[in-house]
Amino acid sequence: MPTLDSRLDGVVGTAAKTLDRAFGMKTVADLLGHCPRRYARRGELTPIASLPVGESVTIVAEVRSVSDRPMRNRRGSLLEVVISDGNGELSLTFFNQAWRAKELRPGRRGTFSGKVGEYRRSLQLAHPAYELFDDIDTALMSAEAWARLPIPIYPATSALTSWQITKLVQHALDVLDPVPDPLPEDLRTTAGLLPLGTALERIHRPDFDEQIEPARRTLRMHEAFVLQAALLQQRQFVRAMSATSREPGELLADFDARLPFELTVDQVDVGRRIRADLSGAWPMNRLVQGEVGSGKTLVALRAMLQVAETGGQSALIAPTEVLAAQHLRSITRMLGPDLAPRLMPTLLTGQLTAAERRRAALRVASGQSLIVVGTHALLSASTTFADLGLVVVDEQHRFGVDQRDSLRAKGSSPHALVLTATPIPRTVAMTVFGDLDVSTIRSLPAGRAGIQTHVAPVAERPAWFARVWDRVAEEVAQGRQAFVVCPAIDADAGGGSGFSDDADGPPSASEPADAAPTRTRWGVVQVAELLSGHPAYGSLRVETLHGKMPAEHKDAIMQAFARGEVDVLVATTVIEVGVDVPNASTMVILEADRFGVSQLHQLRGRVGRGGVPGLCLLVTESDHGTPARARVEAVARTLDGFELAEVDLELRGEGDVLGDAQSGVRSSLRLLRVITDADMIAEAREAAERLLEDDPALLRHPALLEAIERRVGRAERAALAKN
């Protein structure tokens, strides 16, 4: 008899190819893991005389007449069957199914189910489902049960309908060998779960509604437990690897003694955990998540100093040239004139001149530089390290799994520290699933004035567009600075500015945008032009910044802004992370609905970093009630990055938890959902930890071992190893 691991072509024949093409199914387990997304009803038993049009009904009736005739306006035939329940008559129509006349003979009784339609003022059922009986009593008894029987509705395609999937699933269930249960009996008993075989039977062909939820809950726990066991096994593999122990020493003590401020409670706690990790026998794999400006870079630098104590090197990879350069300046400044020469912080980016890059690469390869900061240039095959002991990934959502892994491969089992201000959905999922050690910095350094965030819906309130620019000018008049963020460099370069054909150009910033079309496209070029003609900006110093500028030009503009020599900086998201200008008070984000929750939160974090209160204006033309508007309003509602991570998770999905996808488009989860099932996941984790502690190789739990092998394939295992 087939098992869950049996190939589908040996169970469902030629339909296996269609299942594989449509859903990537290859085994019986894949087919039975394709659960109904909802359940339909055939409808209550209804007399023909009172049938409601448009509703699904079930009727007990007798066939009175059958006729088959060719259709007038197209090829094929129409089979019409008239049925009666003794008080009224109803027609059933079947297109190109003349063969049904052999079984739907006059005098046959049965139950008929479908949606009531109307044709030429007469009621009819088109292509109804039916079941025939020999006598009316059997028909009535069966009809009542049949009407209550839930009908599974599966995710389907044009090539494979839900009812076709139903037939294949039911056939697989009929021939399936008894299913071994991977859950430990004590967990199943404590949680009140069904045996796996029973749960599969009831999720796919329940006898009544009350059977569905216990089956679904059982399968969710199975999924949680198997995935937790797989992740915990992966952690065992990591901890079986050896890493160079990096004990703290004088470097870290000297650095701490020179700090002009006290570390926050969270920074001290996270630092203590990292110190213990780096001193351990296996590689650290820790995520530090903290609000924008909470001091994650300082925590990372203290870890680098601990690694440098034993001659090890640390590599910090940042997503942009601007951020990498700023990190280097910040680290050099924090180290001071005594420590910086000893560690020789080095910048390695793609836009260095050939001579600069050779010198930097030599310092890194020889081990002279113990702290290396760079962009994707660090991933180059020509970049080698003498003793890479720590990899720090800043804003990990900007790097793929393979990129992070290629950097770690440049050392011998180096420790890994991932920093993020707003966890992306995939990271939240991995966090809940316990694949990483997680530390959180919630407290902000003293002296932060906070940020107010407002949505400016200029499509609904056109006058607010002008008010946005006036508000920026008012802040600058008080001696402060402002960012204006655009979704593009040049809106016109992408095939049109987005303005209507009869518009002269962008609406004036000093006038209400009454003439603005439904979709305005703003680029750095257009905003710079707009502000150059605004009467309030004649004396203001406005500069532009974007990713296509030469590195030296970008760096010069950012340094000028940091020195207060620029009043308004019009930029793309090149300033998204890491830019630190305490005097910047205002952030305007145009077409805010084009950005994700994480990006909006990151951008907002560029203001309110000093004693100056922050103001963030999210300008949008998206309609109220749309997902795009919901993202913008969620960011305006809270400053809590962890709450926003959950919003992002709900909007985008948890991502491919077992693979390398960064969003929820192809989630590897089936029934389980990270936010709603967090408690169940935690319960499964505790149970899996107990089981693996007692039986690490799962020698006494072969069903669980098989379930893990079945659920976590070779590609997923490789992705987990990279993480």
XYZ file of C-alpha atoms in Angstrom:
723
model
C 0.000 0.000 0.000
C 1.241 3.541 -0.686
C 2.840 5.546 2.125
C 3.267 9.299 2.527
C 6.638 8.991 0.772
C 5.261 7.135 -2.265
C 5.598 8.853 -5.643
C 2.350 10.257 -6.963
C 2.607 8.639 -10.393
C 2.238 5.245 -8.737
C -0.937 6.376 -6.925
C -2.828 8.789 -9.210
C -1.318 7.816 -12.558
C -0.992 10.437 -15.290
C -2.533 13.132 -13.067
C 0.814 13.207 -11.233
C 2.346 15.280 -14.039
C -0.410 17.872 -13.764
C -0.021 18.038 -9.976
C 3.723 18.491 -10.357
C 3.361 21.268 -12.949
C 0.644 23.081 -11.012
C 1.937 22.783 -7.449
C 5.314 21.021 -7.502
C 3.778 17.929 -5.868
C 5.806 14.742 -6.148
C 4.696 12.500 -3.267
C 1.506 11.487 -1.507
C 2.582 13.691 1.427
C 2.687 16.693 -0.915
C -0.843 15.960 -2.137
C -2.301 15.427 1.343
C -0.472 18.523 2.575
C -2.480 20.569 0.065
C -5.331 21.395 2.439
C -8.706 22.952 1.568
C -8.736 26.728 1.831
C -12.434 26.698 2.752
C -15.525 24.492 2.734
C -18.721 25.027 0.760
C -22.235 23.800 1.521
C -24.749 22.181 -0.784
C -27.513 24.091 0.964
C -30.523 23.227 3.082
C -33.195 20.863 1.794
C -35.558 23.192 -0.031
C -38.979 22.673 -1.675
C -38.877 23.561 -5.374
C -41.769 25.997 -4.928
C -39.677 28.250 -2.646
C -36.222 28.085 -4.261
C -34.212 31.333 -3.779
C -32.366 32.487 -6.911
C -28.612 32.706 -6.498
C -28.316 30.379 -3.502
C -26.973 26.836 -3.236
C -29.703 24.334 -2.479
C -30.314 20.614 -2.167
C -33.548 19.080 -3.482
C -35.066 15.616 -3.193
C -36.994 14.975 -6.393
C -38.009 12.526 -9.125
C -36.973 12.718 -12.789
C -40.042 13.467 -14.930
C -38.621 13.952 -18.443
C -35.306 13.967 -20.310
C -34.543 15.610 -23.664
C -31.348 16.064 -25.641
C -31.137 18.623 -28.472
C -28.432 20.453 -30.436
C -27.669 24.028 -29.360
C -28.662 26.780 -31.787
C -25.792 29.246 -31.628
C -22.813 26.983 -31.003
C -21.645 23.431 -31.497
C -22.681 20.702 -29.093
C -25.839 19.501 -27.407
C -27.945 20.492 -24.432
C -29.376 17.842 -22.117
C -32.429 19.125 -20.224
C -33.891 17.136 -17.332
C -37.146 18.129 -15.620
C -37.503 17.048 -11.979
C -40.381 17.405 -9.518
C -40.839 17.085 -5.741
C -44.615 16.715 -6.116
C -45.346 20.428 -5.619
C -43.194 22.110 -8.224
C -40.941 21.459 -11.219
C -37.358 22.479 -11.982
C -35.094 21.993 -14.994
C -31.518 20.718 -14.855
C -29.217 21.573 -17.776
C -26.040 19.805 -18.875
C -23.937 20.975 -21.823
C -22.351 18.302 -24.036
C -23.138 15.539 -21.531
C -25.753 13.473 -23.380
C -24.421 10.316 -21.699
C -26.158 11.331 -18.473
C -29.517 10.472 -20.070
C -28.720 6.777 -19.453
C -28.838 7.234 -15.658
C -31.247 10.181 -15.341
C -34.231 8.193 -16.583
C -37.842 9.169 -15.836
C -38.938 7.669 -12.510
C -35.452 7.756 -10.919
C -35.335 9.533 -7.548
C -32.417 11.244 -5.901
C -30.866 14.354 -4.386
C -29.804 17.241 -6.609
C -27.530 20.073 -5.492
C -26.388 23.324 -7.102
C -26.868 27.081 -7.357
C -30.319 28.235 -8.430
C -30.326 30.203 -11.679
C -33.051 31.721 -13.837
C -33.493 31.365 -17.598
C -36.502 32.759 -19.486
C -38.367 33.263 -16.190
C -37.921 29.609 -15.226
C -35.693 28.302 -12.427
C -32.905 25.896 -13.270
C -29.751 24.254 -11.960
C -26.818 24.170 -14.389
C -24.521 21.138 -14.081
C -25.803 20.169 -10.618
C -24.246 17.452 -8.478
C -26.606 14.582 -7.834
C -26.938 11.171 -6.241
C -29.653 8.726 -7.329
C -31.536 6.228 -5.138
C -34.102 3.523 -5.695
C -36.670 4.758 -3.170
C -37.722 8.119 -1.807
C -37.140 7.268 1.876
C -33.471 6.491 1.260
C -33.226 9.628 -0.843
C -34.644 11.799 1.937
C -32.389 10.308 4.631
C -29.279 10.591 2.466
C -30.197 14.067 1.302
C -30.213 15.498 4.820
C -26.741 14.117 5.535
C -25.530 15.056 2.044
C -26.740 18.650 2.421
C -24.787 19.047 5.695
C -21.607 17.431 4.370
C -18.847 20.081 4.005
C -17.423 20.304 0.483
C -13.638 20.984 0.461
C -12.566 23.838 -1.824
C -8.861 23.584 -2.712
C -6.395 26.122 -4.095
C -6.683 25.262 -7.792
C -5.497 26.278 -11.260
C -7.127 26.492 -14.665
C -5.617 23.091 -15.506
C -6.653 21.457 -12.245
C -9.999 22.309 -10.679
C -10.927 21.931 -7.023
C -13.255 19.011 -7.703
C -10.511 17.194 -9.638
C -8.145 17.665 -6.693
C -10.882 16.352 -4.396
C -11.114 13.111 -6.376
C -7.325 12.636 -6.341
C -7.078 13.335 -2.611
C -9.913 10.951 -1.784
C -8.336 8.204 -3.882
C -4.999 8.710 -2.065
C -6.745 8.511 1.299
C -8.555 5.312 0.273
C -5.354 3.433 -0.627
C -2.968 4.959 1.949
C -1.130 2.698 4.363
C -1.723 3.534 8.072
C 0.188 6.747 8.842
C 2.817 6.693 11.639
C 2.566 9.686 13.985
C 5.717 11.800 14.437
C 4.444 13.586 17.558
C 5.429 12.189 20.959
C 2.436 10.670 22.691
C 2.710 12.935 25.745
C 2.439 16.069 23.558
C -0.511 14.645 21.650
C -2.293 13.794 24.889
C -1.504 17.072 26.668
C -2.525 19.210 23.690
C -5.624 17.114 22.929
C -4.569 16.308 19.382
C -5.839 13.709 16.931
C -3.701 10.923 15.456
C -2.127 12.157 12.220
C -4.081 9.720 10.016
C -7.384 10.839 11.543
C -6.487 14.517 11.130
C -5.684 14.015 7.431
C -8.961 12.161 6.901
C -11.026 14.845 8.629
C -9.366 17.856 7.028
C -10.025 16.460 3.529
C -13.423 14.766 3.958
C -15.093 15.787 7.195
C -18.486 14.321 8.012
C -19.605 17.552 9.670
C -18.249 21.028 10.469
C -17.169 20.258 14.014
C -14.506 17.846 12.755
C -12.611 20.471 10.767
C -11.036 22.704 13.427
C -9.578 19.863 15.602
C -8.055 18.388 12.438
C -6.627 21.737 11.376
C -5.216 22.390 14.848
C -3.568 18.964 14.892
C -1.936 19.552 11.507
C -0.741 23.015 12.569
C 0.949 21.496 15.612
C 2.484 18.763 13.436
C 3.927 21.424 11.170
C 5.214 23.493 14.097
C 6.767 20.494 15.840
C 8.485 19.081 12.754
C 9.902 22.481 11.757
C 11.064 23.199 15.311
C 12.785 19.826 15.467
C 14.504 20.572 12.135
C 15.680 23.992 13.321
C 16.911 22.617 16.639
C 18.778 19.863 14.812
C 20.417 22.560 12.696
C 21.449 24.356 15.870
C 23.001 21.095 17.088
C 25.023 20.916 13.859
C 26.250 24.502 14.315
C 27.241 23.820 17.885
C 29.155 20.764 16.767
C 31.385 23.123 14.746
C 34.430 24.549 16.489
C 35.124 28.285 16.629
C 38.100 30.184 18.004
C 37.273 31.377 21.500
C 37.590 35.175 21.710
C 38.056 36.205 25.345
C 37.685 39.892 26.277
C 40.725 41.813 27.467
C 42.389 45.212 27.727
C 41.136 46.602 24.424
C 37.488 46.376 25.461
C 38.244 47.596 28.984
C 40.164 50.627 27.654
C 37.351 51.440 25.219
C 34.647 51.249 27.897
C 36.707 53.454 30.216
C 36.955 56.171 27.531
C 33.220 56.307 26.734
C 31.835 59.799 27.512
C 28.450 58.311 28.462
C 27.001 55.308 30.223
C 25.710 52.337 28.267
C 21.964 51.769 28.472
C 20.662 48.812 30.445
C 19.827 46.979 27.207
C 23.258 47.652 25.714
C 24.903 46.211 28.823
C 22.674 43.126 28.749
C 23.190 42.478 25.012
C 26.914 43.074 25.377
C 27.090 40.496 28.159
C 25.370 37.905 25.988
C 27.645 38.613 23.013
C 30.707 38.442 25.263
C 29.645 34.966 26.403
C 28.919 33.877 22.812
C 32.332 35.000 21.554
C 34.043 33.176 24.399
C 32.219 29.940 23.545
C 33.362 26.880 21.656
C 30.895 27.174 18.738
C 30.129 30.054 16.327
C 27.825 32.787 17.571
C 24.720 33.288 15.438
C 22.951 36.255 17.026
C 20.422 38.809 15.797
C 20.448 42.179 17.562
C 17.266 44.072 16.849
C 16.812 47.555 18.157
C 15.035 50.774 17.370
C 16.688 53.283 15.068
C 19.315 55.131 17.114
C 19.334 52.630 19.987
C 23.084 52.037 19.753
C 23.414 48.770 17.849
C 26.628 49.929 16.155
C 28.227 50.565 19.543
C 27.300 47.051 20.649
C 28.831 45.667 17.435
C 32.039 47.677 17.925
C 32.472 46.288 21.438
C 32.175 42.778 19.939
C 34.825 43.679 17.343
C 37.197 44.786 20.103
C 36.754 41.452 21.881
C 37.635 39.605 18.653
C 40.613 41.928 18.012
C 42.029 41.033 21.431
C 43.122 37.662 20.022
C 44.276 39.067 16.670
C 40.993 38.243 14.907
C 39.471 40.454 12.248
C 35.904 41.733 12.025
C 34.111 42.565 8.786
C 31.099 44.901 8.858
C 29.127 44.836 5.613
C 26.774 47.750 4.918
C 24.289 48.103 2.044
C 25.460 51.469 0.642
C 28.690 53.394 0.057
C 27.368 56.326 2.105
C 26.575 54.138 5.086
C 29.853 52.217 4.881
C 31.831 55.471 4.848
C 29.820 56.828 7.757
C 30.318 53.621 9.740
C 34.060 53.928 9.245
C 34.086 57.550 10.433
C 31.859 56.711 13.386
C 33.984 53.715 14.429
C 37.226 55.688 14.060
C 35.764 58.529 16.120
C 34.551 56.189 18.873
C 37.914 54.396 19.023
C 39.764 57.673 19.400
C 43.397 58.517 18.592
C 44.800 55.876 20.938
C 42.868 52.786 19.827
C 42.231 53.549 16.138
C 45.882 53.181 15.020
C 46.118 49.823 16.794
C 43.086 48.395 14.985
C 43.543 50.292 11.682
C 39.853 50.493 10.563
C 39.785 50.117 6.767
C 37.141 50.983 4.174
C 36.714 48.614 1.225
C 34.116 49.582 -1.407
C 33.696 49.198 -5.134
C 34.130 52.897 -5.865
C 37.625 53.239 -4.438
C 40.310 53.911 -7.013
C 42.339 50.886 -8.086
C 45.341 52.043 -6.039
C 43.218 52.724 -2.928
C 41.545 49.365 -3.235
C 44.892 47.521 -3.577
C 46.234 49.210 -0.449
C 43.055 48.460 1.500
C 42.966 44.827 0.325
C 46.621 44.375 1.339
C 45.966 45.674 4.867
C 43.030 43.260 5.147
C 44.828 40.217 3.692
C 47.935 40.776 5.857
C 45.910 41.109 9.041
C 47.072 44.696 9.695
C 43.479 45.882 9.652
C 41.464 44.278 12.449
C 38.255 46.136 11.572
C 37.090 46.172 7.945
C 34.026 48.096 6.816
C 32.690 47.721 3.306
C 29.883 47.094 0.871
C 29.460 44.198 -1.560
C 33.170 44.603 -2.387
C 33.823 42.506 0.714
C 32.210 39.568 -1.101
C 34.670 39.735 -4.005
C 36.836 36.660 -4.578
C 39.896 38.938 -4.469
C 39.109 40.025 -0.893
C 40.812 37.706 1.603
C 41.300 37.883 5.363
C 44.155 36.730 7.563
C 41.835 35.626 10.389
C 38.175 36.535 9.950
C 36.644 36.003 13.385
C 33.411 38.038 13.241
C 30.990 38.970 10.474
C 28.641 41.865 11.238
C 25.761 42.370 8.792
C 24.124 45.786 9.083
C 20.517 45.958 7.944
C 20.436 42.327 6.903
C 17.284 42.718 4.788
C 19.487 44.386 2.157
C 21.551 41.216 1.690
C 20.509 37.779 0.477
C 21.230 34.541 2.312
C 23.873 33.580 -0.267
C 25.645 36.933 0.072
C 25.846 36.650 3.841
C 27.068 33.079 3.540
C 29.806 33.960 1.031
C 31.253 36.498 3.483
C 31.258 34.000 6.347
C 33.002 31.494 4.069
C 36.071 33.771 4.071
C 36.818 32.666 7.629
C 36.927 29.403 9.549
C 33.517 29.185 11.267
C 33.472 32.919 12.149
C 30.986 34.315 14.610
C 28.030 36.166 13.070
C 26.204 39.213 14.358
C 23.191 40.555 12.442
C 21.873 44.056 13.146
C 18.420 45.307 12.232
C 16.221 48.224 13.241
C 13.015 46.766 11.838
C 12.941 43.003 11.391
C 11.645 42.065 7.978
C 8.925 39.392 7.873
C 11.352 36.582 7.172
C 13.502 37.546 10.139
C 10.496 37.719 12.421
C 9.560 34.229 11.236
C 13.060 32.879 11.813
C 13.077 34.560 15.219
C 9.810 33.010 16.310
C 11.005 29.668 15.014
C 14.125 29.965 17.148
C 16.768 29.560 14.437
C 18.756 32.539 15.783
C 19.730 33.715 19.238
C 17.932 37.008 19.564
C 18.753 40.099 21.599
C 16.636 43.215 21.758
C 17.582 46.823 22.499
C 14.424 48.740 23.291
C 15.731 51.611 25.416
C 17.036 54.689 23.613
C 19.984 56.792 24.788
C 19.054 59.723 27.023
C 18.320 63.075 25.374
C 16.264 61.901 22.389
C 13.366 64.273 21.715
C 11.138 61.819 19.817
C 9.343 61.987 16.459
C 5.825 62.975 15.415
C 4.546 61.322 12.218
C 1.628 62.524 10.083
C 0.041 61.271 6.863
C -0.526 63.933 4.197
C -3.189 62.483 1.836
C -2.800 65.054 -0.932
C -5.332 63.417 -3.262
C -8.062 63.975 -0.650
C -6.658 67.259 0.689
C -4.744 68.962 -2.182
C -3.940 72.080 -0.112
C -1.770 69.959 2.192
C 0.804 69.585 -0.587
C 1.684 73.278 -0.317
C 1.554 73.112 3.483
C 4.216 70.367 3.492
C 6.763 72.716 1.900
C 5.803 75.614 4.125
C 6.283 73.376 7.164
C 9.792 72.406 6.015
C 10.701 76.087 5.538
C 9.421 76.876 9.048
C 11.697 74.212 10.567
C 14.709 75.503 8.632
C 13.914 79.048 9.817
C 14.467 77.771 13.367
C 17.989 76.691 12.462
C 17.147 73.061 11.742
C 17.608 70.850 8.690
C 15.331 68.627 6.599
C 15.390 65.551 4.378
C 13.075 65.132 1.377
C 12.993 61.533 0.126
C 11.839 60.638 -3.397
C 11.119 57.196 -4.894
C 13.212 57.909 -8.023
C 16.130 59.988 -9.281
C 14.273 61.331 -12.327
C 10.581 60.568 -12.734
C 10.671 61.543 -16.408
C 13.431 59.059 -17.206
C 11.116 56.131 -16.530
C 8.823 56.872 -19.460
C 6.775 59.831 -18.322
C 6.447 61.978 -15.257
C 3.055 60.687 -14.319
C 1.379 64.038 -14.957
C -1.685 64.247 -17.192
C -1.242 65.287 -20.831
C -2.709 68.762 -20.313
C -0.587 69.544 -17.240
C 2.343 71.917 -17.631
C 4.365 70.034 -15.038
C 4.416 69.521 -11.308
C 1.887 71.454 -9.253
C 3.443 74.510 -7.665
C 4.650 73.948 -4.120
C 3.234 77.301 -3.046
C -0.209 76.622 -4.523
C -2.771 73.894 -3.787
C -2.247 70.880 -6.042
C -5.778 71.116 -7.434
C -4.647 70.217 -10.929
C -2.561 67.243 -9.815
C -3.498 63.995 -11.561
C -4.406 60.849 -9.705
C -0.837 59.591 -9.731
C 2.070 62.025 -9.374
C 5.587 60.659 -9.827
C 8.267 62.497 -7.885
C 11.977 62.201 -8.546
C 14.927 64.059 -7.050
C 15.202 66.075 -10.272
C 11.553 67.184 -10.172
C 11.625 68.145 -6.474
C 14.835 70.145 -6.890
C 13.185 72.042 -9.763
C 10.023 72.540 -7.710
C 11.877 74.018 -4.742
C 14.055 76.242 -6.927
C 10.897 78.168 -7.854
C 9.344 78.285 -4.371
C 9.447 81.805 -2.874
C 10.286 80.518 0.620
C 13.301 78.566 -0.613
C 15.128 81.352 -2.463
C 17.663 81.815 0.343
C 17.805 78.181 1.500
C 20.680 75.857 0.688
C 19.164 72.874 -1.145
C 21.295 69.953 -2.351
C 20.486 66.637 -4.049
C 21.856 63.170 -3.344
C 21.334 59.832 -5.096
C 23.074 56.544 -5.725
C 24.364 57.308 -9.226
C 26.599 60.130 -8.056
C 30.338 59.460 -7.696
C 31.250 58.218 -4.221
C 33.385 61.298 -3.455
C 30.517 63.632 -4.421
C 27.999 61.711 -2.286
C 30.337 61.692 0.693
C 31.087 65.407 0.329
C 27.377 66.296 0.281
C 26.631 64.141 3.331
C 29.515 65.663 5.265
C 28.353 69.159 4.310
C 24.844 68.283 5.517
C 26.288 66.886 8.758
C 28.243 70.150 9.282
C 25.043 72.185 8.822
C 26.101 73.689 5.495
C 22.997 72.297 3.716
C 19.449 73.183 4.822
C 17.380 70.739 2.762
C 18.707 67.491 1.313
C 16.586 66.046 -1.518
C 17.568 62.385 -1.864
C 16.584 58.869 -2.779
C 16.684 56.064 -0.207
C 20.482 56.248 -0.250
C 20.009 57.961 3.155
C 17.771 55.157 4.445
C 20.085 53.670 7.044
C 22.829 54.887 9.300
C 22.935 58.600 8.396
C 23.313 60.500 11.671
C 22.660 64.261 11.676
C 21.342 65.320 15.123
C 20.234 68.758 13.837
C 17.930 67.224 11.195
C 14.390 67.671 12.455
C 12.138 67.031 9.450
C 11.646 64.151 7.039
C 9.292 64.445 4.047
C 8.681 61.186 2.169
C 6.971 61.686 -1.182
C 4.796 58.877 -2.556
C 5.222 57.138 0.784
C 2.915 54.343 -0.361
C 5.660 53.172 -2.741
C 7.856 52.172 0.183
C 7.590 49.210 2.511
C 6.901 49.434 6.243
C 10.528 48.705 7.081
C 11.833 51.378 4.687
C 9.460 54.031 6.007
C 10.468 53.300 9.586
C 14.156 53.383 8.659
C 13.819 56.671 6.798
C 11.903 58.267 9.649
C 14.717 57.264 11.989
C 17.020 59.797 10.312
C 15.360 62.619 12.296
C 14.795 63.186 15.992
C 18.243 61.791 16.786
C 19.369 64.686 18.991
C 17.671 67.155 21.281
C 15.590 68.525 18.400
C 12.025 67.121 18.114
C 11.519 65.122 14.920
C 8.725 65.566 12.370
C 7.952 63.035 9.619
C 5.409 63.824 6.868
C 4.260 60.870 4.773
C 2.881 62.283 1.522
C 0.612 59.873 -0.354
C -2.027 59.807 -3.051
C -3.172 56.251 -2.290
C -6.848 55.787 -1.522
C -8.113 55.211 1.982
C -8.660 51.501 2.670
C -6.061 50.218 0.193
C -3.119 48.043 1.344
C -0.683 50.786 0.289
C -2.462 53.351 2.448
C -2.628 50.838 5.321
C 1.185 50.561 5.293
C 1.599 54.319 5.497
C -0.978 54.715 8.263
C 0.577 51.881 10.270
C 3.916 53.696 10.294
C 2.248 56.949 11.353
C 0.438 55.140 14.164
C 3.472 53.871 16.079
C 7.208 54.373 16.592
C 7.603 50.787 17.810
C 9.657 48.940 15.188
C 8.687 45.583 16.619
C 4.994 46.354 16.288
C 5.646 47.464 12.704
C 7.462 44.211 12.015
C 4.259 42.382 12.907
C 2.240 44.696 10.651
C 4.705 43.967 7.860
C 4.412 40.265 8.567
C 0.620 40.407 8.322
C 0.752 42.416 5.089
C 3.539 40.528 3.313
C 3.712 37.067 4.875
C 6.540 35.367 6.711
C 8.685 34.475 3.722
C 10.205 31.132 2.909
C 11.142 30.118 6.459
C 13.128 27.124 5.243
C 14.610 28.703 2.136
C 16.097 31.991 1.027
C 13.100 34.058 -0.125
C 12.911 37.398 1.711
C 9.145 37.932 1.461
C 6.000 35.933 1.784
C 5.321 35.367 -1.894
C 6.334 31.729 -1.628
C 5.983 30.856 2.002
C 7.136 27.392 2.990
C 4.434 27.334 5.673
C 1.231 25.501 4.892
C -1.335 25.837 7.677
C 0.881 27.533 10.245
C 1.032 31.333 10.562
C 3.783 32.975 12.578
C 1.775 35.703 14.301
C -1.462 33.881 15.088
C 0.256 30.622 16.026
C 3.146 32.049 18.063
C 2.009 30.329 21.271
C 1.669 26.984 19.506
C 5.149 27.393 18.011
C 6.597 28.091 21.459
C 4.839 25.006 22.857
C 6.167 22.893 19.987
C 9.671 24.232 20.540
C 9.696 23.271 24.205
C 8.467 19.769 23.368
C 11.048 19.385 20.569
C 13.860 20.550 22.893
C 12.886 17.933 25.486
C 12.732 15.184 22.883
C 16.065 16.059 21.227
C 17.797 16.388 24.579
C 16.755 12.839 25.368
C 17.285 11.450 21.837
C 19.574 13.777 19.772
C 19.814 11.434 16.771
C 16.078 10.540 16.926
C 16.954 6.852 16.986
C 13.874 6.107 19.086
C 11.643 8.397 17.018
C 11.911 7.134 13.421
C 8.538 8.628 12.426
C 9.756 12.115 13.387
C 13.036 11.580 11.539
C 11.082 10.577 8.425
C 8.776 13.588 8.815
C 11.760 15.952 9.017
C 13.368 14.389 5.942
C 10.035 14.637 4.138
C 9.364 18.250 5.165
C 12.874 19.719 4.999
C 14.498 18.827 1.704
C 18.099 19.159 0.601
C 17.701 22.745 -0.633
C 16.029 23.830 2.612
C 18.761 22.183 4.682
C 21.391 24.073 2.689
C 19.551 27.353 3.313
C 19.320 26.636 7.038
C 23.039 25.885 7.135
C 23.771 29.260 5.510
C 21.690 31.013 8.160
